[in-house]
Amino acid sequence: MGDAEAFTRGFLPLFHAVPPVRLGVCRICHSGPNNRGNGKPWPTCASCKRTTQNLTGYTENVVPISLTTKETQLYDVLVREKTPYGVTGRRSRVDFLAATVTHFYQKHAGCLRGLAGGSFTIVATIPSTGAERPIQAFPLMDAVVGKVSALARLFRPLLLQADGEFAPVLAARKSHSNAFRVRGGELNGERVLLVNDLFVSGAHLQSAASALIAKGAQTVVALVVARLMNPASTDPYSAKIWQESCDRPFSFDRCCVCESACGRAA
Ligand SMILES: [Zn+2]
Ligand SMILES: [Zn+2]
């Protein structure tokens, strides 16, 4: 990837800032809904609670670059396969996403490594299961990671869909430890960066993390381009998170990890 900073400058309005963990913001996915019903928030959102409670292993470390709703251009690019359009014109989806991940990783590799407890030894992606879109012959995120030089050299196509019986499970936004298989031998001591495009409920991502951990991975940190929110939700915490994100300009200089570490924008 060439000058990712210059590339993404033309597309900043497509992104929405992700809040650091605090009361009312899910400690896993940095979003909502979190309302307990008595006015006090849960530490994890309803989705993360549901997708992690039955797994033998999952990751507590999910780092979204942006929030999104279904009404944004970012969602159109990720799910509806629309070509991104910025002040510099139209660019390919893969180039746009590669520039996004490259720029974010240039600024926040240290934040991600801090969560992993050391440098990453493997980069992996999650195979599409057709829940959000048709099964992809040429997976989008494999192509994206292939263009991010810092990640491409560590990329291994480790995860495979298990047989079809789990597709309906994932489609129903439920997680399962056996929904994915891991190719090859044990992953003892490996620190895996799992790169994904869209976090909806976390069912795919946490099932994938569970499979990697079962195979021996020491840590799994997930970097996702966007966390989907529902602004029409009646959950007061979700509504507040989205409103704040709309009120505040996005910057690649801060992320939901380093902002919480120093208590202010980096
Ligand atoms: Zn969550
Ligand atoms: Zn950071």
Coordinates of N, CA and C in Angstrom, one line a residue, residues 123-208:
V123 N -1.4 -13.6 11.2 CA -2.5 -12.8 10.9 C -3.5 -13.7 10.2
A124 N -4.8 -13.7 10.6 CA -5.8 -14.6 10.0 C -7.0 -13.8 9.7
T125 N -7.9 -14.3 8.8 CA -9.2 -13.7 8.4 C -10.2 -14.7 8.7
I126 N -11.5 -14.3 8.7 CA -12.6 -15.2 8.9 C -13.3 -15.5 7.6
P127 N -13.5 -16.8 7.3 CA -14.2 -17.1 6.0 C -15.6 -16.7 6.1
S128 N -16.1 -16.2 5.0 CA -17.5 -15.8 4.9 C -18.4 -17.0 5.0
T129 N -19.5 -16.9 5.7 CA -20.4 -18.1 5.8 C -21.7 -17.8 5.1
G130 N -21.8 -16.7 4.5 CA -23.1 -16.4 3.8 C -24.2 -15.8 4.6
A131 N -23.8 -15.4 5.8 CA -24.9 -14.8 6.7 C -25.3 -13.4 6.2
E132 N -24.3 -12.6 5.9 CA -24.5 -11.3 5.5 C -24.6 -11.2 4.0
R133 N -23.9 -12.1 3.3 CA -23.8 -12.0 1.8 C -23.4 -13.3 1.3
P134 N -23.4 -13.5 0.0 CA -23.1 -14.8 -0.6 C -21.7 -15.2 -0.3
I135 N -21.4 -16.5 -0.3 CA -20.1 -17.0 0.0 C -19.2 -16.4 -1.1
Q136 N -18.0 -15.9 -0.7 CA -17.1 -15.2 -1.6 C -16.1 -16.2 -2.2
A137 N -16.0 -16.2 -3.5 CA -15.0 -17.0 -4.2 C -13.6 -16.4 -3.9
F138 N -13.5 -15.1 -3.9 CA -12.3 -14.4 -3.6 C -12.5 -13.6 -2.3
P139 N -12.2 -14.1 -1.2 CA -12.6 -13.4 0.1 C -12.0 -11.9 0.1
L140 N -12.9 -11.0 0.4 CA -12.5 -9.6 0.4 C -11.4 -9.3 1.4
M141 N -11.5 -9.8 2.6 CA -10.4 -9.5 3.6 C -9.1 -10.1 3.4
D142 N -9.1 -11.3 2.7 CA -7.8 -11.9 2.3 C -7.1 -11.0 1.3
A143 N -7.9 -10.4 0.3 CA -7.3 -9.5 -0.6 C -6.8 -8.2 0.1
V144 N -7.6 -7.7 1.0 CA -7.2 -6.5 1.8 C -5.9 -6.8 2.6
V145 N -5.9 -7.8 3.3 CA -4.7 -8.1 4.1 C -3.4 -8.3 3.2
G146 N -3.7 -8.9 2.1 CA -2.6 -9.1 1.1 C -1.9 -7.8 0.6
K147 N -2.7 -6.7 0.8 CA -2.2 -5.4 0.3 C -1.6 -4.5 1.5
V148 N -1.7 -5.1 2.7 CA -1.2 -4.4 3.9 C 0.1 -5.0 4.2
S149 N 1.2 -4.3 3.8 CA 2.5 -5.0 3.9 C 2.9 -5.5 5.3
A150 N 2.5 -4.7 6.3 CA 2.9 -5.1 7.7 C 2.2 -6.4 8.1
L151 N 1.0 -6.7 7.5 CA 0.2 -7.9 7.9 C 0.4 -9.0 6.9
A152 N 0.6 -8.7 5.6 CA 0.7 -9.7 4.6 C 1.7 -10.8 4.9
R153 N 2.9 -10.4 5.4 CA 3.9 -11.4 5.6 C 3.6 -12.4 6.8
L154 N 2.6 -12.0 7.6 CA 2.2 -12.9 8.7 C 0.9 -13.7 8.4
F155 N 0.3 -13.4 7.2 CA -1.0 -14.0 6.9 C -0.9 -15.5 6.7
R156 N -1.8 -16.2 7.3 CA -2.0 -17.6 7.1 C -3.5 -17.9 6.9
P157 N -3.9 -18.6 5.8 CA -5.3 -18.9 5.7 C -5.7 -20.1 6.6
L158 N -5.8 -19.8 7.9 CA -5.9 -20.8 8.9 C -7.3 -21.4 9.0
L159 N -8.3 -20.4 8.9 CA -9.7 -20.8 9.3 C -10.5 -21.3 8.1
L160 N -11.2 -22.4 8.4 CA -12.1 -23.0 7.4 C -13.5 -23.1 8.0
Q161 N -14.5 -23.0 7.2 CA -15.8 -23.2 7.7 C -15.9 -24.7 8.0
A162 N -16.5 -25.0 9.1 CA -16.8 -26.4 9.4 C -17.9 -26.8 8.4
D163 N -18.4 -28.0 8.5 CA -19.5 -28.4 7.5 C -20.7 -27.6 7.7
G164 N -21.6 -27.7 6.8 CA -22.8 -26.8 6.6 C -23.7 -26.8 7.8
E165 N -23.6 -27.7 8.8 CA -24.6 -27.7 9.9 C -24.5 -26.5 10.7
F166 N -23.3 -25.8 10.7 CA -23.2 -24.6 11.5 C -23.6 -23.3 10.8
A167 N -23.8 -23.4 9.5 CA -24.1 -22.2 8.8 C -25.4 -21.6 9.3
P168 N -26.5 -22.4 9.6 CA -27.7 -21.8 10.2 C -27.5 -21.2 11.6
V169 N -26.6 -21.8 12.3 CA -26.3 -21.4 13.7 C -25.7 -19.9 13.6
L170 N -24.7 -19.8 12.7 CA -24.0 -18.5 12.6 C -25.0 -17.5 11.9
A171 N -25.8 -17.9 11.0 CA -26.8 -17.0 10.4 C -27.8 -16.5 11.4
A172 N -28.0 -17.3 12.4 CA -29.0 -16.8 13.5 C -28.2 -16.0 14.6
R173 N -27.0 -15.6 14.2 CA -26.2 -14.8 15.1 C -25.9 -15.5 16.4
K174 N -25.7 -16.8 16.3 CA -25.3 -17.6 17.5 C -23.9 -18.1 17.2
S175 N -23.1 -18.2 18.3 CA -21.7 -18.7 18.2 C -21.7 -20.2 18.5
H176 N -20.6 -20.8 18.0 CA -20.4 -22.2 18.4 C -18.9 -22.5 18.2
S177 N -18.4 -23.2 19.2 CA -16.9 -23.5 19.2 C -16.5 -24.4 18.0
N178 N -17.4 -25.1 17.4 CA -17.1 -26.0 16.3 C -17.5 -25.4 14.9
A179 N -17.9 -24.1 14.9 CA -18.3 -23.5 13.6 C -17.2 -23.3 12.6
F180 N -16.0 -23.3 13.1 CA -14.8 -23.1 12.2 C -13.8 -24.2 12.6
R181 N -13.0 -24.6 11.6 CA -11.9 -25.5 11.8 C -10.6 -24.8 11.5
V182 N -9.6 -25.2 12.1 CA -8.3 -24.6 12.0 C -7.4 -25.6 11.2
R183 N -6.8 -25.1 10.1 CA -5.9 -25.9 9.3 C -4.6 -26.1 9.9
G184 N -4.0 -27.2 9.7 CA -2.6 -27.4 10.1 C -2.5 -27.8 11.6
G185 N -1.2 -27.7 12.1 CA -0.9 -28.2 13.4 C -1.3 -27.2 14.6
E186 N -0.8 -27.5 15.7 CA -1.1 -26.7 16.9 C -0.6 -25.3 16.8
L187 N -1.2 -24.4 17.5 CA -0.9 -23.0 17.5 C -0.2 -22.5 18.8
N188 N 0.4 -23.5 19.5 CA 0.9 -23.2 20.8 C 1.8 -21.9 20.9
G189 N 1.4 -21.0 21.7 CA 2.2 -19.8 21.9 C 2.0 -18.7 20.9
E190 N 1.1 -19.0 19.9 CA 1.0 -18.0 18.8 C 0.1 -16.8 19.2
R191 N 0.4 -15.6 18.8 CA -0.4 -14.5 19.0 C -1.0 -14.1 17.7
V192 N -2.4 -14.2 17.6 CA -3.1 -14.1 16.4 C -3.8 -12.8 16.3
L193 N -3.6 -12.0 15.2 CA -4.4 -10.9 14.9 C -5.4 -11.3 13.9
L194 N -6.7 -11.3 14.3 CA -7.8 -11.7 13.5 C -8.4 -10.5 12.8
V195 N -8.4 -10.4 11.5 CA -8.8 -9.2 10.8 C -10.1 -9.5 10.1
N196 N -11.1 -8.6 10.4 CA -12.5 -8.8 9.8 C -13.1 -7.5 9.4
D197 N -14.1 -7.6 8.5 CA -14.6 -6.4 7.9 C -15.7 -5.8 8.8
L198 N -16.7 -6.6 9.2 CA -17.9 -6.1 9.9 C -18.2 -6.9 11.1
F199 N -18.4 -6.3 12.3 CA -18.8 -6.9 13.5 C -20.3 -6.6 13.7
V200 N -21.1 -7.6 13.6 CA -22.5 -7.4 13.8 C -22.9 -7.9 15.2
S201 N -22.9 -9.2 15.4 CA -23.2 -9.7 16.8 C -21.9 -10.2 17.4
G202 N -20.9 -10.5 16.6 CA -19.7 -11.1 17.1 C -19.7 -12.7 17.0
A203 N -20.8 -13.2 16.5 CA -21.0 -14.7 16.5 C -19.9 -15.3 15.6
H204 N -19.6 -14.8 14.4 CA -18.6 -15.3 13.6 C -17.2 -15.1 14.2
L205 N -17.0 -13.9 14.6 CA -15.7 -13.6 15.2 C -15.3 -14.4 16.4
Q206 N -16.3 -14.5 17.3 CA -16.0 -15.2 18.6 C -15.9 -16.7 18.3
S207 N -16.7 -17.2 17.4 CA -16.6 -18.7 17.1 C -15.2 -18.9 16.5
A208 N -14.7 -18.0 15.6 CA -13.4 -18.2 15.0 C -12.3 -18.1 16.1

